[in-house]
CSV table of C-alpha atoms in Angstrom, one decimal:
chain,number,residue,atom,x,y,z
A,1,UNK,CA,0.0,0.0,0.0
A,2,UNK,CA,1.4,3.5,-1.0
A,3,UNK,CA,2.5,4.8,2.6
A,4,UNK,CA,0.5,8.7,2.7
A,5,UNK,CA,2.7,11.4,2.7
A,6,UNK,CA,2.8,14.4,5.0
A,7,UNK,CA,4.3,17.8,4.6
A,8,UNK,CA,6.0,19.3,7.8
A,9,UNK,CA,4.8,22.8,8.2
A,10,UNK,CA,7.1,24.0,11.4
A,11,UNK,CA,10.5,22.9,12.6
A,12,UNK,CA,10.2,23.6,16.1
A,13,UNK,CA,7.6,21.6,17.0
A,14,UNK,CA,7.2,19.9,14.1
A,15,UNK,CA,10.9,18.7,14.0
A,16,UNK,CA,11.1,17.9,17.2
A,17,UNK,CA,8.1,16.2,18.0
A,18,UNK,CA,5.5,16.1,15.0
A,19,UNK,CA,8.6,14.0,13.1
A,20,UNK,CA,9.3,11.4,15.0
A,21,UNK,CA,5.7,11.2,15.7
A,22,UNK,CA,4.9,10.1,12.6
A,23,UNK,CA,8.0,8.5,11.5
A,24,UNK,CA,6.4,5.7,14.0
A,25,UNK,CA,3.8,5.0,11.4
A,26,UNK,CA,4.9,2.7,8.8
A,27,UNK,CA,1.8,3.9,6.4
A,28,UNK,CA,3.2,7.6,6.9
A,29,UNK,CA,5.6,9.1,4.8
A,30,UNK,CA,7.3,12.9,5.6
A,31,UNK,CA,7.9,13.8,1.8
A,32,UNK,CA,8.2,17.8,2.9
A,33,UNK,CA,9.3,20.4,4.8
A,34,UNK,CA,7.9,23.9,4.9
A,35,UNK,CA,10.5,26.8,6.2
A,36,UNK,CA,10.2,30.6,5.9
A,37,UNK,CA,13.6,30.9,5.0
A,38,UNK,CA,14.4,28.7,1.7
A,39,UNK,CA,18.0,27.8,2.8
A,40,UNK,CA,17.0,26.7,6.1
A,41,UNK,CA,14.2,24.7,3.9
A,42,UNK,CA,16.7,22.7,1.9
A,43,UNK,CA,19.3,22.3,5.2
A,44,UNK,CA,17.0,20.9,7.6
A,45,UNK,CA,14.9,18.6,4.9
A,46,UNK,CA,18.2,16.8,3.9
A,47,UNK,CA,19.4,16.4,7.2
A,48,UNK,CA,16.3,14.5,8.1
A,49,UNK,CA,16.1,12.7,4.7
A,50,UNK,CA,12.9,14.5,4.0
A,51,UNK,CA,12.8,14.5,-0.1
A,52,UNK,CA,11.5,18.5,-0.4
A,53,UNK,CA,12.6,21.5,1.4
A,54,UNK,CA,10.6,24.4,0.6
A,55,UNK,CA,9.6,28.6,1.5
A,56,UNK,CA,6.5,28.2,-1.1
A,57,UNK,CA,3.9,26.6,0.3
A,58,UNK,CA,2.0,26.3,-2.9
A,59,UNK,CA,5.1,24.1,-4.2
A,60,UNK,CA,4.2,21.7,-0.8
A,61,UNK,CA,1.0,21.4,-1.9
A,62,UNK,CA,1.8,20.7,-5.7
A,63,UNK,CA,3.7,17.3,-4.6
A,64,UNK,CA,2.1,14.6,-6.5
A,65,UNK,CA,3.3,12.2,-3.5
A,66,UNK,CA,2.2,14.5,-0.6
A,67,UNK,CA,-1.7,13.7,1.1
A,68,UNK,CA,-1.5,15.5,4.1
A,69,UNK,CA,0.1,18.5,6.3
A,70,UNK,CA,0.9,18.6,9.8
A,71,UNK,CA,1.0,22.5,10.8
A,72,UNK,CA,3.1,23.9,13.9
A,73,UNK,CA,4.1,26.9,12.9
A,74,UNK,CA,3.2,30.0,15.3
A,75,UNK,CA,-0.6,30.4,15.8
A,76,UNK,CA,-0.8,33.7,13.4
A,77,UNK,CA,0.0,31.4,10.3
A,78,UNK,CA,-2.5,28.4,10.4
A,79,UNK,CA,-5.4,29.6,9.1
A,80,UNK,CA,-3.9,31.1,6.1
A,81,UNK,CA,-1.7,27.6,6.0
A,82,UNK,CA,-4.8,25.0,6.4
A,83,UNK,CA,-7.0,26.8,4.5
A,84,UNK,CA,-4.7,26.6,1.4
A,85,UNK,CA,-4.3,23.1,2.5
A,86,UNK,CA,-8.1,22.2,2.6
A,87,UNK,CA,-8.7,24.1,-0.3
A,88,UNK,CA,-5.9,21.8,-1.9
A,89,UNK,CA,-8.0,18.8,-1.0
A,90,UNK,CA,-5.4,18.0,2.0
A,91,UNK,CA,-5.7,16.3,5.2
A,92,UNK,CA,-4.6,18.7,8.1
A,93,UNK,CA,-3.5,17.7,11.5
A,94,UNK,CA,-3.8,21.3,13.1
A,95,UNK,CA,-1.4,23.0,16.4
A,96,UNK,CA,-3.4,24.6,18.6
A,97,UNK,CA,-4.5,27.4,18.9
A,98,UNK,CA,-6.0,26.6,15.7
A,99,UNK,CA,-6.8,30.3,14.6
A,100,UNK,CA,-6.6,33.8,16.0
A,101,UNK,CA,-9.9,33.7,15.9
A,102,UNK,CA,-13.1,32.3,16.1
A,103,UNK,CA,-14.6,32.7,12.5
A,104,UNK,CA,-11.7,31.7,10.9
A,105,UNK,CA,-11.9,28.2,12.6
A,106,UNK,CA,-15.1,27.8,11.9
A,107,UNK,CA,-14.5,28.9,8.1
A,108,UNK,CA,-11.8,26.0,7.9
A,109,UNK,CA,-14.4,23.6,9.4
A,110,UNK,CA,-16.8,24.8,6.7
A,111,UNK,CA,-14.5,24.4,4.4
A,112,UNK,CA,-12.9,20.7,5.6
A,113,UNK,CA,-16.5,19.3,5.5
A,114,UNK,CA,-17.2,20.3,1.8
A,115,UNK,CA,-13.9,19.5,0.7
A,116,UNK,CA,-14.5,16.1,2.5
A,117,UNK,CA,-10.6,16.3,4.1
A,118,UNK,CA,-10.4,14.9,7.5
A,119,UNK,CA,-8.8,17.6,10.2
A,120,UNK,CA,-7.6,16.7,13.9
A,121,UNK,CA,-6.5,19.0,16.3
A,122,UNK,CA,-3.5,18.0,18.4
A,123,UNK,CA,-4.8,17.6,22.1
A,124,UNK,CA,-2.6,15.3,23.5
A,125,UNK,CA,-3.7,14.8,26.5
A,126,UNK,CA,-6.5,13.0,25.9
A,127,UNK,CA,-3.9,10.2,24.7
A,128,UNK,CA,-1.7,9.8,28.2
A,129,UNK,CA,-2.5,7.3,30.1
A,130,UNK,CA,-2.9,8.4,33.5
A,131,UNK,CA,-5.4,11.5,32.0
A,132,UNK,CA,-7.6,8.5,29.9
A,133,UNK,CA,-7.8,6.5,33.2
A,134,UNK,CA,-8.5,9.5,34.8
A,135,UNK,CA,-11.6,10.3,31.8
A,136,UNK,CA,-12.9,7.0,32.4
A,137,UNK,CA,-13.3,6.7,36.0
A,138,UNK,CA,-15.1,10.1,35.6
A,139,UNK,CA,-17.0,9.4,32.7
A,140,UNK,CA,-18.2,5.7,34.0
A,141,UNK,CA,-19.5,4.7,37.1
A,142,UNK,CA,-18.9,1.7,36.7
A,143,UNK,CA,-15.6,1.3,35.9
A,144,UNK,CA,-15.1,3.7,39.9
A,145,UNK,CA,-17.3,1.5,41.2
A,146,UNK,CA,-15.6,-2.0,40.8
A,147,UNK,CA,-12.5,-0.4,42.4
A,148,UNK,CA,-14.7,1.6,44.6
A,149,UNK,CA,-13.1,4.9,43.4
A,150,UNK,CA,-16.3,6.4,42.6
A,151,UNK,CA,-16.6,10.1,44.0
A,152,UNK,CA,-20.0,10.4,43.6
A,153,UNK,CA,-21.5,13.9,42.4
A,154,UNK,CA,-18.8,16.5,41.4
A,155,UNK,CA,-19.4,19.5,43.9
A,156,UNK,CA,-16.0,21.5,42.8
A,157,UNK,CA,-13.1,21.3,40.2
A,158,UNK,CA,-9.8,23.0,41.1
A,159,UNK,CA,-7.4,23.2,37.7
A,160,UNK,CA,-4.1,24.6,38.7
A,161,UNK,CA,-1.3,24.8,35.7
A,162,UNK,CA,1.8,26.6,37.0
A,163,UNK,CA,5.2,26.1,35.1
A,164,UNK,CA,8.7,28.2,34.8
A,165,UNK,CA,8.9,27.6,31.1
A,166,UNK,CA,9.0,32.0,30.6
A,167,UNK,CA,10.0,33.4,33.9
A,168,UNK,CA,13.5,34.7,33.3
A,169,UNK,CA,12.9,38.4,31.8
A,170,UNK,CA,15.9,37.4,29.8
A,171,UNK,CA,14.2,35.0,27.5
A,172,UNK,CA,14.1,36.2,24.2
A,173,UNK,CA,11.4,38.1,22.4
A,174,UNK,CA,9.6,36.2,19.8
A,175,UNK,CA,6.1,35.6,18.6
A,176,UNK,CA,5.2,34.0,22.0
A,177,UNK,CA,5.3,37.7,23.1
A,178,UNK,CA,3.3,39.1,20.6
A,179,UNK,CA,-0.7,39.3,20.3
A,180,UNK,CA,-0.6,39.4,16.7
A,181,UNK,CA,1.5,36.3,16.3
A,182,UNK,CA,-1.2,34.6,19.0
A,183,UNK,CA,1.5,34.5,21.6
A,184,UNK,CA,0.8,34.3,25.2
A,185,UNK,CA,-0.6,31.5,28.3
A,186,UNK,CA,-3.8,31.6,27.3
A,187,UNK,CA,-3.5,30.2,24.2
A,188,UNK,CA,-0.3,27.9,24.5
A,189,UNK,CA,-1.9,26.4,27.5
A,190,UNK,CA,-5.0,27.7,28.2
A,191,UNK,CA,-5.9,26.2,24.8
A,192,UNK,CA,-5.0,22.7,26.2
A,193,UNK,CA,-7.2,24.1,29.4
A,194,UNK,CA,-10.3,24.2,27.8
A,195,UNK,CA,-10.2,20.9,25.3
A,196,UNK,CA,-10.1,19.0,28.6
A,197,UNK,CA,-12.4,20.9,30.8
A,198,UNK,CA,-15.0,19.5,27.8
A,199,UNK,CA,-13.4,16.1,27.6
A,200,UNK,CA,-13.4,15.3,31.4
A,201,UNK,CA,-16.5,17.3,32.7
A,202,UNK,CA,-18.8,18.9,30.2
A,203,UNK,CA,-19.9,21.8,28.1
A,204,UNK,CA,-19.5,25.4,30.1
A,205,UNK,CA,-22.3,27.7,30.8
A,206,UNK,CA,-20.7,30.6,31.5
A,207,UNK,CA,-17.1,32.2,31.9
A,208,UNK,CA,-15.4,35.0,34.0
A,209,UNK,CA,-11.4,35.8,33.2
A,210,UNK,CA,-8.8,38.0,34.3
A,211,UNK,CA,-5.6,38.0,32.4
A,212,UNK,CA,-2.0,39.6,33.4
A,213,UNK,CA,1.4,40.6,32.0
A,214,UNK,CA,3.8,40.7,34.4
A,215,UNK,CA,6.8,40.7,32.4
A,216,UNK,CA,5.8,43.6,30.1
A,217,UNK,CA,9.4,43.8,28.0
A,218,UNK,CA,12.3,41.1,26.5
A,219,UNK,CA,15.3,41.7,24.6
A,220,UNK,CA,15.2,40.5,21.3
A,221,UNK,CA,17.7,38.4,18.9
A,222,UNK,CA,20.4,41.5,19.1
A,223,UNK,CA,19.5,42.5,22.8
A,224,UNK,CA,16.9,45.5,22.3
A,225,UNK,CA,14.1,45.6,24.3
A,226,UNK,CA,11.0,44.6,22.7
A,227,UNK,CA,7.4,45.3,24.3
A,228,UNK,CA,5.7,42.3,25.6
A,229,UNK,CA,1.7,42.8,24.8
A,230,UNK,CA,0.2,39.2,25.8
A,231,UNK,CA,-0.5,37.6,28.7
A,232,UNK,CA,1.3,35.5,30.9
A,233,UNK,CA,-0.9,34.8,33.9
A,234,UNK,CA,-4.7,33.8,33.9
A,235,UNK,CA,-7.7,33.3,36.7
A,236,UNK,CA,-10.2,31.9,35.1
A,237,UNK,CA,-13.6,31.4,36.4
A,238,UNK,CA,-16.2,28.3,34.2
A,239,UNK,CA,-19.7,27.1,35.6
A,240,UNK,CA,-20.3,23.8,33.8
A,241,UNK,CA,-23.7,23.0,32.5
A,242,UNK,CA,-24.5,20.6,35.2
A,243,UNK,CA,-24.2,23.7,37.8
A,244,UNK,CA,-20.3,22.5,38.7
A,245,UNK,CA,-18.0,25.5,39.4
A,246,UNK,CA,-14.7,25.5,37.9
A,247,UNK,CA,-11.4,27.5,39.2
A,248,UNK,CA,-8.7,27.4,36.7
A,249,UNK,CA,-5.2,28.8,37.4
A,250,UNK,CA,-2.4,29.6,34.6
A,251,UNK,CA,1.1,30.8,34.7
A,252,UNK,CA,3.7,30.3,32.5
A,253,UNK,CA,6.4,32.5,34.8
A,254,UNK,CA,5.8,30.9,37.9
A,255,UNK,CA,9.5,30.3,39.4
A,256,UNK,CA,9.1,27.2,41.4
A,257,UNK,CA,5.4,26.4,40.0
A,258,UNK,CA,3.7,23.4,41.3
A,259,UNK,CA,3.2,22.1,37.8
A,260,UNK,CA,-0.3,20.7,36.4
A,261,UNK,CA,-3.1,20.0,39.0
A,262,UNK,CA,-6.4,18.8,38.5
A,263,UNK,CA,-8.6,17.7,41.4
A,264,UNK,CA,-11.8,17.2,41.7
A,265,UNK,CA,-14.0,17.5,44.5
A,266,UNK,CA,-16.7,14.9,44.9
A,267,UNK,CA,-19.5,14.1,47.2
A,268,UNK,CA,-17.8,10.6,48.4
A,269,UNK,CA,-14.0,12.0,47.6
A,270,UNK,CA,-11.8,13.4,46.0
A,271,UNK,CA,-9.9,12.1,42.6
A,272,UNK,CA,-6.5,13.9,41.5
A,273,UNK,CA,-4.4,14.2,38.5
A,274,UNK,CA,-1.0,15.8,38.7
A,275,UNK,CA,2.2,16.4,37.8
A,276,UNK,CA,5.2,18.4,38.9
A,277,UNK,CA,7.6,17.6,36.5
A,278,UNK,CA,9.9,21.1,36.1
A,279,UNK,CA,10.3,20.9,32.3
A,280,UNK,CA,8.5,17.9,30.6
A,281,UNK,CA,4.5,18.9,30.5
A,282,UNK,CA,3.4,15.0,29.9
A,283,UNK,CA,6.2,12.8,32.1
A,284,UNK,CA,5.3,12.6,35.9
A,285,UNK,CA,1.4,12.5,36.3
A,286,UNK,CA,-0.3,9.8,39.1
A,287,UNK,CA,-3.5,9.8,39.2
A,288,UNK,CA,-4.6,9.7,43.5
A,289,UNK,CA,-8.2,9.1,45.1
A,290,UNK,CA,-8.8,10.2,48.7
A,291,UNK,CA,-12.0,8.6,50.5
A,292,UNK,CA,-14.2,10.4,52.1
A,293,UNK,CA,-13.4,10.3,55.9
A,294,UNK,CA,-9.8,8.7,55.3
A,295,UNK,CA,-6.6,11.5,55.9
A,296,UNK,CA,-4.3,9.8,53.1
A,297,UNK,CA,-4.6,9.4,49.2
A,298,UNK,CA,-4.2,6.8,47.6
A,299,UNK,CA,-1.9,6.2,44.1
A,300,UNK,CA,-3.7,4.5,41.6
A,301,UNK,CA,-1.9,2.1,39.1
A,302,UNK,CA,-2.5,2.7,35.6
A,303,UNK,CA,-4.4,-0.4,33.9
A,304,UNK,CA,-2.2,-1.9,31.4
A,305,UNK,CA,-4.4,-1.2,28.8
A,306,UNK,CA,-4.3,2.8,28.8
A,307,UNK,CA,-0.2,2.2,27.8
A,308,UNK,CA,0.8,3.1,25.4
A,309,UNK,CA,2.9,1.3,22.9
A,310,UNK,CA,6.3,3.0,23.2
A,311,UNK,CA,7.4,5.6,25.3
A,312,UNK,CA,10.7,8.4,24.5
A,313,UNK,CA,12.6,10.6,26.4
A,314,UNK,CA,10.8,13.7,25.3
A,315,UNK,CA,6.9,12.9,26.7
A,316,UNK,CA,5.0,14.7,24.0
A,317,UNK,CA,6.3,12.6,21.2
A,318,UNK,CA,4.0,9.5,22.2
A,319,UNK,CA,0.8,11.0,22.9
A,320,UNK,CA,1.3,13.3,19.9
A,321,UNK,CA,2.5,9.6,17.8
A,322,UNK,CA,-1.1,8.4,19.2
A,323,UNK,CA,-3.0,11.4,17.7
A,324,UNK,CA,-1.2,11.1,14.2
A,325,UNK,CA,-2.5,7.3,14.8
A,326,UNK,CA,-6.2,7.9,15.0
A,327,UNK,CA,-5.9,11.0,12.5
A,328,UNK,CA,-4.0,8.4,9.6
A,329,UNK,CA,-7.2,5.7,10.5
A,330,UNK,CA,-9.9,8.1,9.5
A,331,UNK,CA,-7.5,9.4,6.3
A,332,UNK,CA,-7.4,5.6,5.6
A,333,UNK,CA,-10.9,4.9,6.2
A,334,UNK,CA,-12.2,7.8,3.6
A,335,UNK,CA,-9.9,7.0,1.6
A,336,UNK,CA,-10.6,3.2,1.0
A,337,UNK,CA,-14.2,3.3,1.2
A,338,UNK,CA,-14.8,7.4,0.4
A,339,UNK,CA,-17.2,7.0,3.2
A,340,UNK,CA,-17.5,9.2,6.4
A,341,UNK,CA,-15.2,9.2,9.0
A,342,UNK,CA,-14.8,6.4,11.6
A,343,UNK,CA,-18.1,6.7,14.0
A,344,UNK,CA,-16.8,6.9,17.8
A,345,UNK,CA,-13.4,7.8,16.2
A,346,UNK,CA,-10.9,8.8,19.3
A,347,UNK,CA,-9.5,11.4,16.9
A,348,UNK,CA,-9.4,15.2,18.2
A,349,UNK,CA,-11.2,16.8,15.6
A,350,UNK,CA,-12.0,20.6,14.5
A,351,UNK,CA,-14.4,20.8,16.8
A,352,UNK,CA,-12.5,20.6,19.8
A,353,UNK,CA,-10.0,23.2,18.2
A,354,UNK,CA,-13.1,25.2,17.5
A,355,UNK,CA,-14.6,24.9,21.1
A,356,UNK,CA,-11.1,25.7,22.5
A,357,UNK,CA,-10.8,28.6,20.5
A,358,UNK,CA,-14.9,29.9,21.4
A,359,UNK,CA,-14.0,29.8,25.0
A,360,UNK,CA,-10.4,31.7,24.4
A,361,UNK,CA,-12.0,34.8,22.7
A,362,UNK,CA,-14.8,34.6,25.1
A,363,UNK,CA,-12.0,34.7,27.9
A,364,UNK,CA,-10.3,37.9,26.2
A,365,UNK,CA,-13.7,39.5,25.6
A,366,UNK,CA,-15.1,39.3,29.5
A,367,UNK,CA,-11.5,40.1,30.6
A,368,UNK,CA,-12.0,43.5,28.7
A,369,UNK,CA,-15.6,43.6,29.8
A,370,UNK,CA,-14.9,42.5,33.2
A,371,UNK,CA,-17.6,40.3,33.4
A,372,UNK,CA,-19.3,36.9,33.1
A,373,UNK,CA,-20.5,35.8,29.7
A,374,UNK,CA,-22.8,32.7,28.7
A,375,UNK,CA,-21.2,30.2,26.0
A,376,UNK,CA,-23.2,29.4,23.0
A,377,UNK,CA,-23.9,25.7,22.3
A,378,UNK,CA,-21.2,23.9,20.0
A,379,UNK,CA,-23.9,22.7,17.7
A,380,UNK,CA,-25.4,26.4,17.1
A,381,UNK,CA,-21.6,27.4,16.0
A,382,UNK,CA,-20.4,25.1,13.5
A,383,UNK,CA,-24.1,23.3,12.1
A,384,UNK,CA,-25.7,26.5,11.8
C-alpha cells in the first residue's frame, strides 16, 4: 500500500516532536518540509532525509506524492496555512491554537466538511495514560465502582497549571510575546485548558477571566528591548452545564510552580491528576483518590491497557504519535471506502479546536468587559 505522505509545516515543534511522531507510522511518509527561510528549507529537509525543502507553500501542496500536512508553525500562520491546505483537498492535522480567531476556525471547518478532508487538532492529553484512566473513571460509574473509586456527584473542580517555562525576563522576544503572532498563556496552554475541561466534565455555561502581563518587555535576537503585549498569567472562572464550578489557574512565569493540577472534588472524595515535573509537561502525572473520611490518598496504578505502545525521552512525542495514529485511520478509512469518517473515532477533531478557541476569545472579551458571559452551544456554532 502506498505509505501517505505528509508535509512538515514547522520545525520547532514539528521537527522535534511532529517527526518522529509520525515517523512511528509505517503507512506515513514525511515527503516535505515547509521553512520561511528557503536555505533553512533545503538544510533541515536533507538532514532528516525528507525528499523536499521548501519557503513556497504552494510548491508543498503541488507534490504529487504529498496527502496530508501537519501545521506547527506559530498560531498567526494556520489559518492562512490549512486553509490553502483544505482548499488543496489535503488532510490537516492542526497546532493549537487553531486560529486567532473564532470565524476563521469555523471557516476552515466549513471548508474541511465540503472539501471532504479529515482535520484533527493535536490535544494530546487525551492520549496519556494516566489523563484517559483519569476520563474513564469520571466518565463511567462503573468502571469507579468495581475499584470503589467512585466520588460520587462533582461538587467542585480545582485546575491549577503553573510552570517556569517564561519566567526569566531574559528569554528572548519572539512571537510567543506578541498578540498578533497569538503569543501568550492563554492560548499555548490555556488552549489545552479548555479541550479538557469539555473532555473530562462537560460543556460550560458561563465564563469570567482575568488575564496579566507581568513581564511587560524582553530583549530581542540583538539584545533590544521589545514590548511584551500578551499575557502570561490567567484566573479563570467556568460554571459547567451541570451547575459544577470550575477554578482554573495559569502561569507560565511561575518560578518554582507546582506544575499541572487537576482535582476534583466529589460528594464521596476526592480524585487527583497531577504532575510536577519542572520541564516535561506530559512525564510525571499519578493519578490519586482520597476517600471520604480517610486522611491519606491513595496512588492508583494505571491499567495496562491505557499504555501506550512506546514511550521516549521527550513525553510529548508519544501522545502526539497516538494522535497522528487515530488522524492516519480516518484518512485511511475515507480513503478506501470514500465513506464518512470512523463513528466513535478517538481522533481530536475541529471541533474541539473550535470549542477551545470559542472559550479563548470569550476569555479575552469578559476580561476587557470584566464580566461573566454565557457560552453558545457547539452545535449552534459550526451546524448553523
Amino acid at each position: 500500500m502506498q505509505p501517505i505522505g505528509i508535509g512538515i509545516l514547522g520545525t520547532g515543534f514539528g521537527l522535534n516532536v511532529h517527526l518522529p511522531a509520525l515517523q512511528e507510522h509505517p503507512q506515513a511518509k514525511a515527503v516535505a518540509l515547509w521553512h520561511r527561510d528557503s536555505h533553512k528549507a533545503a538544510q533541515l529537509a536533507a538532514k532528516h532525509q525528507i525528499p523536499y525543502g521548501t519557503t513556497q507553500l504552494e510548491q508543498l501542496l503541488a507534490i504529487p506524492e504529498l496527502t496530508a500536512v501537519a501545521i506547527s508553525t506559530p498560531p498567526h500562520l494556520h489559518y492562512a496555512q490549512a486553509k490553502a491546505a483544505i482548499l488543496a483537498g489535503k488532510h490537516v492535522l492542526l497546532e493549537k491554537p487553531i486560529t486567532m480567531e473564532l470565524s476563521q476556525a469555523i471557516e476552515l471547518y466549513q471548508l474541511a466538511r465540503s472539501h471532504g478532508v479529515v482535520v484533527a487538532t493535536d490535544f494530546e492529553f487525551r492520549f496519556v495514560p494516566e489523563w484517559r484512566y483519569f476520563h474513564d473513571l469520571l466518565s463511567s460509574a462503573m468502571i469507579a465502582d468495581t475499584i470503589g473509586k467512585n466520588i460520587g456527584k462533582k461538587r467542585s473542580i480545582m485546575i491549577s497549571w503553573l510552570v517556569q517555562g517564561r519566567a526569566n525576563p531574559s528569554r528572548v522576544w519572539n512571537w510567543y510575546s506578541q498578540k498578533a503572532c497569538g503569543g501568550g498563556a492563554l492560548g499555548a496552554i490555556g488552549s489545552h485548558s479548555f479541550d479538557y475541561v469539555r473532555w473530562l466534565f462537560g460543556d460550560v455555561a458561563r465564563l469570567c477571566g482575568q488575564l496579566n502581563t507581568a513581564i511587560t518587555q524582553r530583549p530581542d535576537h540583538h539584545g533590544i528591548m521589545q514590548p511584551v503585549d500578551v499575557d502570561d498569567s490567567c484566573n479563570i472562572l467556568l460554571q459547567l452545564v451541570d451547575g459544577t464550578p470550575v477554578n482554573l489557574a495559569l502561569s507560565t512565569i511561575a518560578y518554582g510552580g507546582s506544575g499541572h493540577w487537576i482535582t476534583v472534588y466529589g460528594e464521596h472524595g476526592t480524585l487527583t491528576l497531577g504532575s510536577s515535573h519542572p520541564s516535561d509537561y506530559v512525564h510525571g502525572f499519578t493519578v490519586r483518590f482520597l476517600k471520604a473520611g480517610q486522611s491519606e490518598s491513595e496512588l492508583l496504578t494505571i491499567p495496562e491497557k491505557y499504555h501506550l505502545p512506546k514511550t521516549f525521552s521527550d513525553g510529548r512525542i508519544a501522545p502526539v504519535s497516538a494522535v497522528f495514529g487515530a488522524w492516519l485511520a480516518e484518512i485511511n478509512q475515507i480513503s478506501n471506502s470514500h465513506d464518512s469518517p470512523l463513528i466513535n473515532s478517538s481522533m481530536p477533531s475541529l471541533k474541539e479546536g473550535i470549542y477551545s478557541q470559542l472559550l479563548m476569545d470569550l476569555t479575552h472579551q469578559s476580561h476587557a468587559q470584566g464580566t461573566w458571559l454565557n457560552v453558545p452551544q457547539l452545535a449552534v456554532l459550526v451546524d448553523r
